[in-house]
Amino acid sequence: MTNNSTTFEKLCLRNEPLANHSSYEIGGNANFVAMPETPEELLILLQGCKTHGLDYFFFGMGSNLLFPDKPKKDRLYISLKNYVHWEMKPDKWFIASGTPMSMLSVAGLTYNLPGLEFTYLLPGGLGAGIYMNAKYGPHQINDIIETVYYIDLSDPTLNIRSIPTAECLYGYKQSIFQQNPWIIVGADMVMKPVEPVEGADDLLNRWKKWERASSLPSFYEFMNIEAAALHSKGIIIPSSMTEIDNYRSGKRHFEYPSCGSVFKNNYDYGTAVGALVDRLDMKNIAHGGAMISPFHGNMILNHDHATAEDVKYLMNVIMEAVDKNFGFVPEPEVVVVD
Ligand SMILES: Cc1cc2nc3c(=O)[nH]c(=O)nc-3n(C[C@H](O)[C@H](O)[C@H](O)COP(=O)(O)OP(=O)(O)OC[C@H]3O[C@@H](n4cnc5c(N)ncnc54)[C@H](O)[C@@H]3O)c2cc1C
């Protein structure tokens, strides 16, 4: 066996529950799952897929996904959540795609880089945040990045290319990456440290050692510990971050497995999907182990060993009811993986 094929075998987990890689805690056992820690490992996996006749699906922390109950046999599911890395230099702050977005708010307080507070407790890695153009309130990920680095899977050289944010066709939960076979490797941030930052890796190392990166309670616990540690050092936690914590805790974001909002809001209609579900008195409706959240009409919770089919059933119930009563079919935000 060549070195690359040995590495490919080593990187692939076999018979691995996709539920372990999704904040929904849903998904059957996949024949192949891998979590590369570097772009080099990623390229070996892509090459290995070719050799073994596998197709692939890329994801991050699995916080906006619904994995299938029966994953495809000949598919490698590749999560970039272990590609956690940053380079903090005066002229550049590069962040690798697996780095949690919420880590940016903590780093912002630690290294005096304002403007990142909105990422606090926003689940998911930066790569997917760029792909989905993740947002909180009026702030979107495209506000804070300058250049995105990606691999174009249709380019046989698989070289890393770059694109400035201005060319990324950003809109509400939209980006150019959704229209192309491009894998986001990382990005340069708009804000940069004024001086090289000593010890900037400690924060990332603590996250790398933290287990269960896709579990919402575990993610919440980690970020809380980091914020409390900063507070105990005399760093003031901005009120915007406390408000985010209060809002998300109030909506029970981290208590039950979910994907956050299931549907995109329809800004032409003008009322949030959650409020429409509320008006139709549909909160608490359950099917199998899934339930429309009692706390937020646009969330479907895995409250008791739900299957992907249970969640899809409730999605259809909501889509039909909103169409019948308000005249439009809400567009899913969650990525339903086949
Ligand atoms: C409790 C909760 C609250 C949430 N609140 C918000 C919120 O306030 N605002 C918001 O915008 N979202 C929210 N979300 C959704 C989620 O946080 C974002 O969509 C986030 O960007 C997903 O990141 P991820 O790494 O988990 O992506 P995944 O779920 O793993 O993947 C999502 C999509 O991105 C693609 N993708 C992932 N990584 C890459 C990559 N490197 N290159 C190319 N494509 C890639 C995948 O193929 C998939 O299509 C919430 C989710 C939860 C569970």
Coordinates of C-alpha atoms and ligand atoms in Angstrom, one line a residue:
M1 CA 0.0 0.0 0.0
T2 CA 1.2 3.5 -0.7
N3 CA 1.6 6.0 2.1
N4 CA -1.5 7.9 0.9
S5 CA -3.7 4.9 0.9
T6 CA -2.5 3.9 4.4
T7 CA -3.3 7.5 5.6
F8 CA -6.7 7.3 3.9
E9 CA -7.5 4.1 5.8
K10 CA -6.2 5.6 9.0
L11 CA -8.3 8.7 8.6
C12 CA -11.6 6.8 7.9
L13 CA -13.8 5.8 10.8
R14 CA -15.9 2.8 9.8
N15 CA -19.5 2.1 10.8
E16 CA -19.6 5.4 12.5
P17 CA -23.0 6.9 13.7
L18 CA -23.6 10.2 11.9
A19 CA -25.7 11.1 15.0
N20 CA -22.3 11.7 16.8
H21 CA -21.5 14.4 14.3
S22 CA -24.8 16.4 14.3
S23 CA -26.3 18.8 16.8
Y24 CA -29.6 17.0 16.0
E25 CA -28.1 13.7 17.2
I26 CA -29.8 12.1 14.3
G27 CA -28.2 10.0 11.5
G28 CA -27.5 6.3 10.9
N29 CA -24.2 4.5 10.8
A30 CA -22.0 5.5 7.8
N31 CA -19.5 3.2 6.3
F32 CA -16.9 6.0 6.0
V33 CA -16.5 9.2 8.1
A34 CA -13.4 11.3 8.3
M35 CA -12.3 14.4 10.1
P36 CA -9.1 15.8 8.5
E37 CA -7.0 18.1 10.6
T38 CA -5.1 19.8 7.7
P39 CA -5.7 20.6 4.0
E40 CA -3.1 18.0 3.2
E41 CA -5.2 15.3 4.9
L42 CA -8.2 16.6 3.0
L43 CA -6.5 16.2 -0.3
I44 CA -5.5 12.6 0.6
L45 CA -9.1 11.9 1.4
L46 CA -10.3 13.3 -2.0
Q47 CA -7.7 11.2 -3.8
G48 CA -8.8 8.1 -1.8
C49 CA -12.4 8.7 -2.8
K50 CA -11.4 8.5 -6.4
T51 CA -9.4 5.3 -5.9
H52 CA -12.1 3.6 -3.9
G53 CA -15.0 4.8 -6.1
L54 CA -16.7 6.8 -3.2
D55 CA -18.5 10.0 -3.5
Y56 CA -18.3 12.5 -0.6
F57 CA -20.3 15.0 1.5
F58 CA -18.5 17.8 3.3
F59 CA -19.7 19.4 6.5
G60 CA -18.6 21.2 9.6
M61 CA -19.9 20.8 13.1
G62 CA -23.3 19.4 11.8
S63 CA -25.4 22.2 13.4
N64 CA -27.4 22.9 10.3
L65 CA -27.9 19.4 8.9
L66 CA -30.3 16.6 9.0
F67 CA -28.4 13.4 8.3
P68 CA -30.3 10.4 6.8
D69 CA -31.4 7.4 8.9
K70 CA -29.7 5.2 6.3
P71 CA -26.6 6.8 5.0
K72 CA -25.4 6.0 1.4
K73 CA -23.1 3.0 1.4
D74 CA -20.5 4.4 -1.0
R75 CA -20.1 7.8 0.5
L76 CA -17.4 9.4 2.6
Y77 CA -18.8 11.9 5.1
I78 CA -16.0 14.5 5.6
S79 CA -16.2 16.9 8.5
L80 CA -13.8 19.8 8.7
K81 CA -14.5 20.4 12.4
N82 CA -11.0 19.2 13.4
Y83 CA -9.3 21.7 11.1
V84 CA -9.0 24.2 13.9
H85 CA -6.2 26.7 13.5
W86 CA -5.5 30.4 13.2
E87 CA -2.5 32.6 12.4
M88 CA -2.6 35.9 14.3
K89 CA -0.1 38.3 12.8
P90 CA -0.2 42.1 12.5
D91 CA -1.0 42.0 8.8
K92 CA -3.2 38.9 8.8
W93 CA -5.6 36.9 10.9
F94 CA -6.2 33.7 9.0
I95 CA -8.8 31.3 10.5
A96 CA -9.2 27.7 9.4
S97 CA -12.7 26.5 8.5
G98 CA -13.3 24.2 11.5
T99 CA -12.7 26.9 14.1
P100 CA -16.0 27.5 15.9
M101 CA -17.5 30.9 15.0
S102 CA -18.2 31.5 18.6
M103 CA -14.5 31.4 19.3
L104 CA -14.2 34.6 17.4
S105 CA -16.2 36.5 20.1
V106 CA -14.0 35.1 22.8
A107 CA -10.8 35.9 20.9
G108 CA -12.2 39.4 20.2
L109 CA -12.4 40.0 24.0
T110 CA -9.1 38.4 24.7
Y111 CA -7.1 40.2 22.0
N112 CA -9.1 43.5 21.9
L113 CA -10.7 43.0 18.4
P114 CA -14.2 44.5 18.6
G115 CA -17.0 43.7 16.3
L116 CA -17.1 39.9 16.8
E117 CA -19.6 39.8 19.7
F118 CA -22.5 38.6 17.5
T119 CA -20.7 35.3 16.9
Y120 CA -21.0 34.4 20.6
L121 CA -22.9 31.1 21.0
L122 CA -23.5 30.8 17.3
P123 CA -23.1 27.1 16.7
G124 CA -20.9 25.9 13.8
G125 CA -17.5 26.3 12.2
L126 CA -16.3 29.3 10.3
G127 CA -16.3 27.4 6.9
A128 CA -20.0 26.6 7.1
G129 CA -20.7 30.1 8.5
I130 CA -19.2 31.5 5.3
Y131 CA -21.1 28.9 3.2
M132 CA -24.5 29.7 4.9
N133 CA -23.6 33.4 5.6
A134 CA -24.6 32.7 9.2
K135 CA -26.1 35.7 11.1
Y136 CA -27.3 37.0 14.4
G137 CA -29.5 40.1 14.4
P138 CA -28.2 42.6 11.8
H139 CA -24.7 41.1 11.7
Q140 CA -23.7 38.5 9.1
I141 CA -20.4 36.6 8.7
N142 CA -19.7 38.4 5.5
D143 CA -19.3 41.6 7.5
I144 CA -16.2 40.3 9.2
I145 CA -14.2 38.5 6.5
E146 CA -12.0 39.9 3.8
T147 CA -10.8 36.9 1.7
V148 CA -12.0 33.3 1.5
Y149 CA -9.7 30.4 0.7
Y150 CA -11.2 27.4 -1.0
I151 CA -10.6 24.3 -3.2
D152 CA -12.5 24.1 -6.4
L153 CA -13.4 20.4 -6.7
S154 CA -13.9 20.7 -10.5
D155 CA -10.2 21.9 -10.9
P156 CA -8.0 18.8 -11.3
T157 CA -5.1 20.5 -9.6
L158 CA -7.1 21.0 -6.4
N159 CA -5.0 24.1 -5.7
I160 CA -6.1 26.5 -3.0
R161 CA -7.6 29.6 -4.5
S162 CA -8.9 32.8 -3.0
I163 CA -11.8 35.1 -3.5
P164 CA -12.5 38.5 -1.9
T165 CA -15.7 38.8 0.1
A166 CA -17.0 41.5 -2.3
E167 CA -17.2 38.8 -5.0
C168 CA -18.9 36.1 -2.8
L169 CA -22.5 37.1 -3.8
Y170 CA -23.6 37.3 -0.2
G171 CA -27.2 37.8 0.7
Y172 CA -29.6 36.6 3.4
K173 CA -28.3 33.0 4.1
Q174 CA -26.8 33.0 0.6
S175 CA -23.3 32.9 -0.8
I176 CA -21.5 31.9 -4.0
F177 CA -20.3 28.7 -2.3
Q178 CA -23.8 27.3 -2.4
Q179 CA -23.7 27.5 -6.2
N180 CA -20.3 25.8 -6.8
P181 CA -18.4 22.6 -5.8
W182 CA -16.1 24.6 -3.6
I183 CA -14.8 23.6 -0.2
I184 CA -13.9 26.5 2.1
V185 CA -10.5 26.0 3.7
G186 CA -10.5 29.2 5.8
A187 CA -10.6 33.0 5.6
D188 CA -8.7 36.2 6.5
M189 CA -10.6 38.4 8.8
V190 CA -11.2 42.1 8.4
M191 CA -10.0 42.9 11.9
K192 CA -6.4 42.1 12.7
P193 CA -4.3 42.2 15.9
V194 CA -2.2 45.3 16.1
E195 CA 0.7 43.3 17.4
P196 CA 1.6 39.6 17.1
V197 CA -0.4 37.8 19.8
E198 CA 1.4 35.6 22.3
G199 CA -0.4 32.6 23.6
A200 CA -3.2 32.9 21.0
D201 CA -3.1 29.1 20.4
D202 CA -4.0 28.3 24.0
L203 CA -7.7 29.0 23.4
L204 CA -7.8 26.7 20.3
N205 CA -5.9 24.0 22.1
R206 CA -8.4 23.9 24.9
W207 CA -11.2 23.5 22.3
K208 CA -9.3 20.8 20.5
K209 CA -9.1 18.8 23.7
W210 CA -12.8 19.4 24.4
E211 CA -14.8 16.3 23.4
R212 CA -18.2 16.1 21.6
A213 CA -17.7 19.2 19.5
S214 CA -21.1 18.7 17.8
S215 CA -23.1 18.4 21.0
L216 CA -25.0 21.6 21.8
P217 CA -24.8 21.3 25.7
S218 CA -21.1 20.6 25.4
F219 CA -20.5 23.6 23.1
Y220 CA -22.5 25.9 25.4
E221 CA -20.5 24.7 28.4
F222 CA -17.2 25.3 26.7
M223 CA -18.1 28.9 25.7
N224 CA -19.5 29.6 29.2
I225 CA -16.3 28.5 30.8
E226 CA -14.2 30.7 28.5
A227 CA -16.4 33.7 29.1
A228 CA -16.4 33.2 32.9
A229 CA -12.6 32.9 32.8
L230 CA -12.3 36.2 31.0
H231 CA -14.7 37.8 33.5
S232 CA -12.6 36.5 36.4
K233 CA -9.6 38.2 34.8
G234 CA -11.4 41.5 34.9
I235 CA -12.3 41.6 31.2
I236 CA -15.8 43.1 30.8
I237 CA -18.2 40.8 29.0
P238 CA -20.2 43.2 26.7
S239 CA -23.9 43.4 27.3
S240 CA -24.5 42.3 23.7
M241 CA -23.0 38.9 24.6
T242 CA -25.0 38.6 27.8
E243 CA -28.1 39.4 25.8
I244 CA -27.3 36.7 23.3
D245 CA -26.9 34.2 26.1
N246 CA -30.2 35.2 27.7
Y247 CA -32.0 35.0 24.3
R248 CA -30.6 31.6 23.3
S249 CA -31.0 30.2 26.8
G250 CA -34.6 31.5 26.9
K251 CA -35.4 29.7 23.7
R252 CA -33.7 26.5 25.1
H253 CA -31.2 26.4 22.2
F254 CA -28.7 24.2 24.0
E255 CA -31.1 22.0 26.0
Y256 CA -32.5 19.7 23.2
P257 CA -30.8 18.4 20.1
S258 CA -31.8 20.5 17.1
C259 CA -30.5 22.4 14.0
G260 CA -31.7 25.8 15.2
S261 CA -34.2 27.4 12.8
V262 CA -35.5 24.9 10.3
F263 CA -36.8 27.4 7.8
K264 CA -35.5 30.7 6.4
N265 CA -37.6 33.7 7.1
N266 CA -39.6 35.1 4.1
Y267 CA -38.7 38.8 4.3
D268 CA -41.2 39.6 1.4
Y269 CA -44.0 38.3 3.6
G270 CA -42.7 40.2 6.6
T271 CA -43.5 37.9 9.5
A272 CA -41.0 35.4 10.8
V273 CA -41.8 31.7 10.2
G274 CA -41.7 31.0 14.0
A275 CA -44.4 33.7 14.6
L276 CA -46.6 32.2 11.9
V277 CA -46.3 28.7 13.4
D278 CA -47.2 30.3 16.7
R279 CA -50.3 32.0 15.2
L280 CA -51.4 28.6 13.9
D281 CA -51.0 27.2 17.4
M282 CA -48.7 24.5 16.2
K283 CA -46.1 24.5 19.0
N284 CA -45.8 21.2 20.8
I285 CA -47.0 19.1 17.8
A286 CA -45.1 15.9 17.9
H287 CA -44.4 13.0 15.5
G288 CA -42.4 10.0 16.6
G289 CA -39.5 11.4 18.6
A290 CA -39.6 14.9 17.0
M291 CA -41.6 17.9 18.3
I292 CA -42.2 21.5 17.2
S293 CA -40.4 23.4 20.0
P294 CA -42.7 24.7 22.7
F295 CA -40.2 27.6 23.0
H296 CA -39.7 28.6 19.3
G297 CA -42.1 27.9 16.4
N298 CA -39.3 27.6 13.8
M299 CA -37.4 24.9 15.7
I300 CA -38.1 21.2 15.5
L301 CA -36.5 19.4 18.5
N302 CA -35.3 15.8 18.7
H303 CA -36.9 15.3 22.1
D304 CA -36.9 11.5 22.2
H305 CA -34.7 9.5 19.8
A306 CA -36.2 11.1 16.7
T307 CA -35.4 9.8 13.3
A308 CA -34.8 12.0 10.2
E309 CA -38.1 10.9 8.9
D310 CA -39.9 12.2 12.0
V311 CA -38.3 15.6 11.5
K312 CA -39.1 15.6 7.8
Y313 CA -42.7 14.8 8.6
L314 CA -43.0 17.8 10.8
M315 CA -41.3 20.0 8.3
N316 CA -44.0 19.0 5.8
V317 CA -46.7 19.7 8.3
I318 CA -45.4 23.2 8.8
M319 CA -44.8 23.9 5.0
E320 CA -48.4 22.8 4.2
A321 CA -50.0 24.8 7.0
V322 CA -48.1 28.0 6.2
D323 CA -48.9 27.6 2.5
K324 CA -52.6 27.0 3.2
N325 CA -52.9 29.9 5.7
F326 CA -50.4 32.5 4.5
G327 CA -49.9 31.7 0.8
F328 CA -46.2 30.7 0.6
V329 CA -44.1 27.6 1.2
P330 CA -41.3 28.3 3.7
E331 CA -37.8 27.4 2.3
P332 CA -35.8 25.0 4.5
E333 CA -32.7 26.4 6.0
V334 CA -31.6 23.1 7.4
V335 CA -29.6 21.1 4.8
V336 CA -31.4 17.7 4.4
V337 CA -28.7 15.2 3.4
D338 CA -29.7 12.3 1.3
Ligands
LIG1 C1 -29.3 26.0 18.5 C2 -28.9 26.5 17.2 C3 -29.0 27.9 16.9 C4 -28.6 28.4 15.7 N1 -28.7 29.8 15.5 C5 -28.3 30.3 14.4 C6 -28.3 31.7 14.2 O1 -28.6 32.5 15.1 N2 -27.9 32.2 13.0 C7 -27.5 31.4 11.9 O2 -27.2 31.9 10.9 N3 -27.5 30.0 12.1 C8 -27.9 29.5 13.3 N4 -27.8 28.1 13.4 C9 -27.4 27.3 12.3 C10 -25.9 27.0 12.3 O3 -25.3 27.5 13.4 C11 -25.2 27.7 11.1 O4 -25.9 27.4 9.9 C12 -23.8 27.3 10.9 O5 -23.2 28.1 9.9 C13 -23.6 25.8 10.6 O6 -22.2 25.5 10.9 P1 -21.7 23.9 10.9 O7 -20.3 23.9 10.9 O8 -22.4 23.2 11.9 O9 -22.3 23.5 9.4 P2 -22.9 22.1 9.0 O10 -24.2 22.0 9.6 O11 -21.9 21.0 9.2 O12 -23.0 22.3 7.4 C14 -24.0 23.2 6.9 C15 -23.7 23.4 5.4 O13 -22.5 24.0 5.1 C16 -21.7 23.2 4.2 N5 -20.3 23.3 4.6 C17 -19.9 23.0 5.9 N6 -18.5 23.3 5.9 C18 -18.2 23.7 4.7 C19 -17.0 24.0 4.1 N7 -15.8 24.1 4.8 N8 -17.0 24.4 2.7 C20 -18.1 24.3 2.0 N9 -19.3 24.0 2.5 C21 -19.3 23.7 3.8 C22 -22.3 21.8 4.4 O14 -22.1 21.0 3.2 C23 -23.8 22.0 4.6 O15 -24.4 22.2 3.4 C24 -28.2 27.6 14.7 C25 -28.1 26.2 14.9 C26 -28.4 25.7 16.1 C27 -28.3 24.2 16.4

